[in-house]
GROMACS .gro file of C-alpha atoms in nm:
model
  314
    1UNK     CA    1  -4.329  -0.081   1.027
    2UNK     CA    2  -4.044  -0.126   0.777
    3UNK     CA    3  -3.765  -0.377   0.795
    4UNK     CA    4  -3.403  -0.332   0.910
    5UNK     CA    5  -3.248  -0.381   0.590
    6UNK     CA    6  -3.575  -0.277   0.384
    7UNK     CA    7  -3.404  -0.097   0.075
    8UNK     CA    8  -3.094  -0.240   0.103
    9UNK     CA    9  -2.903  -0.471  -0.141
   10UNK     CA   10  -2.672  -0.754  -0.042
   11UNK     CA   11  -2.405  -0.999  -0.128
   12UNK     CA   12  -2.365  -1.347   0.021
   13UNK     CA   13  -2.101  -1.547  -0.126
   14UNK     CA   14  -2.056  -1.907  -0.069
   15UNK     CA   15  -2.446  -1.908   0.022
   16UNK     CA   16  -2.612  -2.216  -0.175
   17UNK     CA   17  -2.533  -2.417   0.142
   18UNK     CA   18  -2.469  -2.421   0.525
   19UNK     CA   19  -2.368  -2.123   0.686
   20UNK     CA   20  -2.409  -1.862   0.355
   21UNK     CA   21  -2.755  -1.987   0.309
   22UNK     CA   22  -2.859  -1.911   0.634
   23UNK     CA   23  -2.697  -1.576   0.644
   24UNK     CA   24  -2.888  -1.479   0.283
   25UNK     CA   25  -3.229  -1.608   0.438
   26UNK     CA   26  -3.137  -1.380   0.687
   27UNK     CA   27  -3.092  -1.087   0.476
   28UNK     CA   28  -3.390  -1.125   0.306
   29UNK     CA   29  -3.606  -1.185   0.571
   30UNK     CA   30  -3.462  -0.837   0.762
   31UNK     CA   31  -3.573  -0.682   0.429
   32UNK     CA   32  -3.285  -0.662   0.227
   33UNK     CA   33  -3.257  -0.759  -0.124
   34UNK     CA   34  -3.008  -1.032  -0.216
   35UNK     CA   35  -2.731  -1.161  -0.509
   36UNK     CA   36  -2.690  -1.554  -0.346
   37UNK     CA   37  -2.347  -1.660  -0.480
   38UNK     CA   38  -2.178  -1.968  -0.523
   39UNK     CA   39  -1.978  -2.194  -0.682
   40UNK     CA   40  -2.124  -2.431  -0.956
   41UNK     CA   41  -2.287  -2.451  -1.292
   42UNK     CA   42  -2.645  -2.527  -1.413
   43UNK     CA   43  -2.642  -2.906  -1.422
   44UNK     CA   44  -2.891  -3.152  -1.595
   45UNK     CA   45  -3.109  -3.392  -1.363
   46UNK     CA   46  -3.154  -3.801  -1.479
   47UNK     CA   47  -3.431  -3.698  -1.742
   48UNK     CA   48  -3.188  -3.474  -1.934
   49UNK     CA   49  -3.362  -3.123  -1.818
   50UNK     CA   50  -3.165  -2.856  -1.663
   51UNK     CA   51  -3.172  -2.866  -1.320
   52UNK     CA   52  -3.109  -2.582  -1.046
   53UNK     CA   53  -2.781  -2.486  -0.879
   54UNK     CA   54  -2.729  -2.450  -0.493
   55UNK     CA   55  -2.749  -2.084  -0.541
   56UNK     CA   56  -3.023  -2.083  -0.771
   57UNK     CA   57  -3.223  -2.272  -0.519
   58UNK     CA   58  -3.201  -2.040  -0.250
   59UNK     CA   59  -3.259  -1.749  -0.458
   60UNK     CA   60  -3.587  -1.900  -0.550
   61UNK     CA   61  -3.690  -2.003  -0.179
   62UNK     CA   62  -3.574  -1.591  -0.087
   63UNK     CA   63  -3.847  -1.509  -0.424
   64UNK     CA   64  -4.082  -1.779  -0.308
   65UNK     CA   65  -4.124  -1.616   0.065
   66UNK     CA   66  -4.155  -1.250  -0.095
   67UNK     CA   67  -3.848  -1.131  -0.098
   68UNK     CA   68  -3.605  -1.012  -0.420
   69UNK     CA   69  -3.295  -1.273  -0.505
   70UNK     CA   70  -3.083  -1.345  -0.788
   71UNK     CA   71  -2.836  -1.609  -0.825
   72UNK     CA   72  -2.467  -1.577  -0.945
   73UNK     CA   73  -2.256  -1.876  -0.985
   74UNK     CA   74  -1.899  -1.786  -0.992
   75UNK     CA   75  -1.540  -1.868  -0.784
   76UNK     CA   76  -1.486  -1.545  -0.621
   77UNK     CA   77  -1.161  -1.610  -0.605
   78UNK     CA   78  -1.117  -1.510  -0.959
   79UNK     CA   79  -1.095  -1.154  -1.004
   80UNK     CA   80  -1.318  -1.031  -1.320
   81UNK     CA   81  -1.579  -1.322  -1.112
   82UNK     CA   82  -1.572  -1.054  -0.854
   83UNK     CA   83  -1.618  -0.797  -1.049
   84UNK     CA   84  -1.903  -0.894  -1.224
   85UNK     CA   85  -2.061  -1.034  -0.911
   86UNK     CA   86  -2.068  -0.692  -0.757
   87UNK     CA   87  -2.153  -0.577  -1.088
   88UNK     CA   88  -2.486  -0.789  -1.077
   89UNK     CA   89  -2.619  -0.644  -0.769
   90UNK     CA   90  -2.564  -0.321  -0.911
   91UNK     CA   91  -2.751  -0.372  -1.212
   92UNK     CA   92  -3.007  -0.569  -1.051
   93UNK     CA   93  -3.064  -0.356  -0.749
   94UNK     CA   94  -2.946  -0.005  -0.843
   95UNK     CA   95  -2.659  -0.008  -0.582
   96UNK     CA   96  -2.459  -0.256  -0.339
   97UNK     CA   97  -2.547  -0.219   0.014
   98UNK     CA   98  -2.379  -0.474   0.201
   99UNK     CA   99  -2.098  -0.762   0.125
  100UNK     CA  100  -2.095  -1.114   0.359
  101UNK     CA  101  -1.765  -1.254   0.253
  102UNK     CA  102  -1.853  -1.622   0.336
  103UNK     CA  103  -1.712  -1.847   0.048
  104UNK     CA  104  -1.433  -2.112   0.171
  105UNK     CA  105  -1.327  -2.437   0.117
  106UNK     CA  106  -1.131  -2.694   0.347
  107UNK     CA  107  -0.808  -2.909   0.276
  108UNK     CA  108  -0.714  -2.975   0.625
  109UNK     CA  109  -0.365  -3.117   0.693
  110UNK     CA  110  -0.028  -3.135   0.904
  111UNK     CA  111   0.159  -2.815   0.792
  112UNK     CA  112   0.496  -3.156   0.732
  113UNK     CA  113   0.212  -3.316   0.514
  114UNK     CA  114   0.078  -3.081   0.310
  115UNK     CA  115   0.113  -3.017  -0.045
  116UNK     CA  116   0.130  -2.669  -0.226
  117UNK     CA  117  -0.192  -2.719  -0.394
  118UNK     CA  118  -0.344  -2.760  -0.080
  119UNK     CA  119  -0.204  -2.456   0.101
  120UNK     CA  120  -0.243  -2.234  -0.251
  121UNK     CA  121  -0.590  -2.348  -0.255
  122UNK     CA  122  -0.710  -2.248   0.081
  123UNK     CA  123  -0.578  -1.955   0.072
  124UNK     CA  124  -0.682  -1.851  -0.260
  125UNK     CA  125  -1.070  -1.919  -0.183
  126UNK     CA  126  -1.086  -1.733   0.145
  127UNK     CA  127  -0.855  -1.442   0.176
  128UNK     CA  128  -0.835  -1.375  -0.161
  129UNK     CA  129  -1.159  -1.441  -0.241
  130UNK     CA  130  -1.209  -1.180   0.069
  131UNK     CA  131  -0.996  -0.923  -0.087
  132UNK     CA  132  -1.160  -0.951  -0.471
  133UNK     CA  133  -1.510  -0.883  -0.361
  134UNK     CA  134  -1.404  -0.619  -0.093
  135UNK     CA  135  -1.199  -0.457  -0.393
  136UNK     CA  136  -1.501  -0.410  -0.579
  137UNK     CA  137  -1.734  -0.308  -0.333
  138UNK     CA  138  -1.544  -0.062  -0.165
  139UNK     CA  139  -1.453   0.077  -0.555
  140UNK     CA  140  -1.857   0.125  -0.578
  141UNK     CA  141  -1.877   0.284  -0.251
  142UNK     CA  142  -1.581   0.543  -0.271
  143UNK     CA  143  -1.704   0.653  -0.664
  144UNK     CA  144  -2.029   0.695  -0.508
  145UNK     CA  145  -1.893   0.930  -0.223
  146UNK     CA  146  -1.659   1.061  -0.491
  147UNK     CA  147  -1.951   1.132  -0.745
  148UNK     CA  148  -2.135   1.364  -0.451
  149UNK     CA  149  -2.374   1.110  -0.295
  150UNK     CA  150  -2.439   1.186   0.037
  151UNK     CA  151  -2.544   0.902   0.315
  152UNK     CA  152  -2.360   0.673   0.129
  153UNK     CA  153  -2.434   0.349   0.300
  154UNK     CA  154  -2.196  -0.003   0.297
  155UNK     CA  155  -2.134  -0.267   0.548
  156UNK     CA  156  -1.862  -0.595   0.536
  157UNK     CA  157  -1.918  -0.867   0.691
  158UNK     CA  158  -1.630  -1.072   0.681
  159UNK     CA  159  -1.569  -1.420   0.761
  160UNK     CA  160  -1.271  -1.550   1.029
  161UNK     CA  161  -1.214  -1.813   1.213
  162UNK     CA  162  -1.155  -2.013   1.575
  163UNK     CA  163  -0.885  -2.197   1.395
  164UNK     CA  164  -0.664  -1.822   1.335
  165UNK     CA  165  -0.763  -1.790   1.706
  166UNK     CA  166  -0.659  -2.048   1.864
  167UNK     CA  167  -0.362  -2.205   1.593
  168UNK     CA  168  -0.527  -2.495   1.503
  169UNK     CA  169  -0.280  -2.773   1.449
  170UNK     CA  170  -0.449  -2.955   1.212
  171UNK     CA  171  -0.534  -2.647   0.992
  172UNK     CA  172  -0.239  -2.433   0.859
  173UNK     CA  173  -0.332  -2.291   0.526
  174UNK     CA  174  -0.686  -2.244   0.712
  175UNK     CA  175  -0.554  -2.059   0.981
  176UNK     CA  176  -0.282  -1.863   0.821
  177UNK     CA  177  -0.601  -1.778   0.586
  178UNK     CA  178  -0.857  -1.677   0.825
  179UNK     CA  179  -0.582  -1.448   1.045
  180UNK     CA  180  -0.523  -1.260   0.723
  181UNK     CA  181  -0.857  -1.191   0.656
  182UNK     CA  182  -0.854  -1.012   0.991
  183UNK     CA  183  -0.591  -0.789   0.896
  184UNK     CA  184  -0.832  -0.720   0.584
  185UNK     CA  185  -1.120  -0.624   0.781
  186UNK     CA  186  -0.907  -0.362   1.068
  187UNK     CA  187  -0.695  -0.228   0.748
  188UNK     CA  188  -1.064  -0.237   0.576
  189UNK     CA  189  -1.244  -0.023   0.822
  190UNK     CA  190  -0.970   0.227   0.911
  191UNK     CA  191  -0.975   0.299   0.495
  192UNK     CA  192  -1.326   0.279   0.439
  193UNK     CA  193  -1.516   0.481   0.711
  194UNK     CA  194  -1.488   0.797   0.576
  195UNK     CA  195  -1.707   0.699   0.307
  196UNK     CA  196  -1.968   0.559   0.568
  197UNK     CA  197  -1.865   0.206   0.545
  198UNK     CA  198  -1.799  -0.077   0.800
  199UNK     CA  199  -1.626  -0.358   0.800
  200UNK     CA  200  -1.607  -0.665   1.081
  201UNK     CA  201  -1.531  -1.000   1.102
  202UNK     CA  202  -1.708  -1.304   1.306
  203UNK     CA  203  -1.555  -1.613   1.404
  204UNK     CA  204  -1.881  -1.855   1.342
  205UNK     CA  205  -1.869  -2.222   1.492
  206UNK     CA  206  -2.147  -2.406   1.236
  207UNK     CA  207  -2.208  -2.767   1.169
  208UNK     CA  208  -2.227  -2.749   0.772
  209UNK     CA  209  -2.140  -2.975   0.545
  210UNK     CA  210  -1.739  -2.841   0.476
  211UNK     CA  211  -1.740  -2.859   0.898
  212UNK     CA  212  -1.911  -3.130   1.039
  213UNK     CA  213  -1.557  -3.377   1.039
  214UNK     CA  214  -1.388  -3.091   1.185
  215UNK     CA  215  -1.686  -2.997   1.491
  216UNK     CA  216  -1.748  -3.399   1.553
  217UNK     CA  217  -1.656  -3.351   1.894
  218UNK     CA  218  -1.742  -3.015   1.988
  219UNK     CA  219  -2.124  -3.058   2.042
  220UNK     CA  220  -2.356  -3.342   1.963
  221UNK     CA  221  -2.653  -3.311   1.684
  222UNK     CA  222  -2.938  -3.192   1.893
  223UNK     CA  223  -3.284  -3.421   1.920
  224UNK     CA  224  -3.479  -3.427   1.622
  225UNK     CA  225  -3.691  -3.151   1.765
  226UNK     CA  226  -3.459  -2.894   1.925
  227UNK     CA  227  -3.214  -2.649   1.742
  228UNK     CA  228  -2.850  -2.845   1.686
  229UNK     CA  229  -2.613  -2.583   1.919
  230UNK     CA  230  -2.385  -2.557   1.590
  231UNK     CA  231  -2.672  -2.486   1.345
  232UNK     CA  232  -2.566  -2.178   1.121
  233UNK     CA  233  -2.926  -2.047   1.254
  234UNK     CA  234  -2.701  -1.895   1.610
  235UNK     CA  235  -2.483  -1.710   1.376
  236UNK     CA  236  -2.714  -1.549   1.061
  237UNK     CA  237  -2.892  -1.294   1.320
  238UNK     CA  238  -2.564  -1.150   1.388
  239UNK     CA  239  -2.455  -1.102   1.018
  240UNK     CA  240  -2.819  -0.955   1.011
  241UNK     CA  241  -2.714  -0.703   1.263
  242UNK     CA  242  -2.368  -0.621   1.230
  243UNK     CA  243  -2.527  -0.526   0.851
  244UNK     CA  244  -2.784  -0.276   0.977
  245UNK     CA  245  -2.833   0.102   1.037
  246UNK     CA  246  -2.852  -0.025   1.393
  247UNK     CA  247  -2.500  -0.133   1.406
  248UNK     CA  248  -2.306   0.171   1.259
  249UNK     CA  249  -2.096   0.239   1.548
  250UNK     CA  250  -1.918  -0.090   1.493
  251UNK     CA  251  -1.659  -0.090   1.285
  252UNK     CA  252  -1.323  -0.295   1.255
  253UNK     CA  253  -1.384  -0.578   1.542
  254UNK     CA  254  -1.414  -0.936   1.568
  255UNK     CA  255  -1.660  -1.167   1.735
  256UNK     CA  256  -1.732  -1.493   1.778
  257UNK     CA  257  -2.064  -1.658   1.752
  258UNK     CA  258  -2.232  -1.975   1.771
  259UNK     CA  259  -2.492  -2.161   1.994
  260UNK     CA  260  -2.706  -1.846   2.137
  261UNK     CA  261  -2.352  -1.675   2.206
  262UNK     CA  262  -2.181  -1.402   2.105
  263UNK     CA  263  -1.835  -1.297   2.241
  264UNK     CA  264  -1.640  -0.952   2.153
  265UNK     CA  265  -1.236  -1.072   2.090
  266UNK     CA  266  -0.997  -0.789   2.228
  267UNK     CA  267  -0.753  -0.641   2.040
  268UNK     CA  268  -0.376  -0.738   2.126
  269UNK     CA  269  -0.214  -0.617   2.401
  270UNK     CA  270   0.181  -0.571   2.498
  271UNK     CA  271   0.256  -0.784   2.761
  272UNK     CA  272   0.546  -0.654   2.834
  273UNK     CA  273   0.905  -0.454   2.688
  274UNK     CA  274   1.244  -0.430   2.687
  275UNK     CA  275   1.494  -0.199   2.665
  276UNK     CA  276   1.841  -0.215   2.589
  277UNK     CA  277   2.103  -0.101   2.817
  278UNK     CA  278   2.370  -0.002   2.521
  279UNK     CA  279   2.291   0.140   2.176
  280UNK     CA  280   2.186  -0.230   2.053
  281UNK     CA  281   2.066  -0.581   2.172
  282UNK     CA  282   2.296  -0.825   2.189
  283UNK     CA  283   2.262  -1.206   2.244
  284UNK     CA  284   2.403  -1.201   2.599
  285UNK     CA  285   2.123  -0.933   2.692
  286UNK     CA  286   1.835  -1.102   2.495
  287UNK     CA  287   1.941  -1.418   2.722
  288UNK     CA  288   1.930  -1.241   3.032
  289UNK     CA  289   1.574  -1.043   2.969
  290UNK     CA  290   1.399  -1.282   2.745
  291UNK     CA  291   1.504  -1.620   2.882
  292UNK     CA  292   1.375  -1.609   3.225
  293UNK     CA  293   1.058  -1.359   3.116
  294UNK     CA  294   0.971  -1.683   2.921
  295UNK     CA  295   1.064  -1.920   3.206
  296UNK     CA  296   0.784  -1.783   3.411
  297UNK     CA  297   0.539  -1.770   3.142
  298UNK     CA  298   0.275  -2.092   3.185
  299UNK     CA  299   0.444  -2.426   2.978
  300UNK     CA  300   0.220  -2.444   2.643
  301UNK     CA  301   0.144  -2.045   2.653
  302UNK     CA  302   0.159  -1.896   2.287
  303UNK     CA  303   0.031  -1.605   2.114
  304UNK     CA  304  -0.275  -1.828   2.035
  305UNK     CA  305  -0.600  -1.799   2.217
  306UNK     CA  306  -0.687  -2.187   2.269
  307UNK     CA  307  -0.980  -2.066   2.555
  308UNK     CA  308  -1.150  -1.895   2.285
  309UNK     CA  309  -1.271  -2.288   2.201
  310UNK     CA  310  -1.372  -2.305   2.576
  311UNK     CA  311  -1.674  -2.023   2.521
  312UNK     CA  312  -2.035  -2.141   2.504
  313UNK     CA  313  -2.352  -1.983   2.641
  314UNK     CA  314  -2.446  -1.959   3.025
   0.00000   0.00000   0.00000
C-alpha cells in the first residue's frame, strides 16, 4: 500500500526546530522527499569540528528513518535565497509538489513601544518570506503547466495565527504579518487553481522555543508520559493532510488547529448595510445611521474574533 505523499517532494521553511520540524517529519513519514530549510550557518563544536545545524539534524533524522531529505540553510525573507531553495528542491527531487511556509520570528511589543526594526523584521520574515517562496514555487508550477505537462500537482500550506484573528494587543507586527499571509493565501488560491495548485492557511497553537512565553498561560505542559496539548505533533497531521491528494477540494481556506482540534474559520460576512437617502453621505446622515447601530452592539465587540482563543477539543 503506497503512502499518501509517496513520489512527491516538499519544502518546509523554518524546519530546524519546533513546528516546522514536526511538519517536515510528518511529510516524510507520509512518503514525501523533503527539503528542510532553516536560517543558520554551519558551526563548530568545542573541538573545532564542524557541527550540524538544526536543519541538517532534521534532514539526517529523516534519512536515518529511511526517507529522503536534504537541508537548506538560508533566510527565506531574501528573494534570491528563496529562489535557491526552490531550485534545490527541483535539482534534488526533479520537481516541487508541496510548499509549507512556516519560518518566522517574534519581536513582541505594544504599538506605542515598537521600534521600526521590530516592525520591519517581523513583517519581512513572515510576510515577505511567504511571498518569496510562493512566488518561485508558482513560477515552477505555472512553467510546467505552460510547457504542456498534464496533471501538475501543487500544494501550499501557509502559517497564519490566531493573533491575526483575535487582534493580539502586544503583537501588532506579528498580527499584521499573519493577516497579510491570509490575504496572500486567498489571492494565491484563486490565481493558481488553474494550474492544479491549492493554497490554504493554518492558525496553529503550538508550544515551541519561539512561543513558550506566549502560551505560558493557555495550558500547562503535560505530564512526562503524556503529549503536551500544545505540542507541534497536534498540528503536523493537518499539514500532511492538506498537502495530500485527499485535500484536492480544499482551497483558499483558513483552519485553526491545536490540541486534537481543527476548526474551519468562515469568511467575513456583511453585518449591516446603509444607503444614503441623498446623492452623497453627509456627516449628519452617517451620525444618524451608524451611531445608534454601534451603540446597540455589545461593548468591546470589534472585527477581531477573540472567541477563537477559547476553542478547544471537546
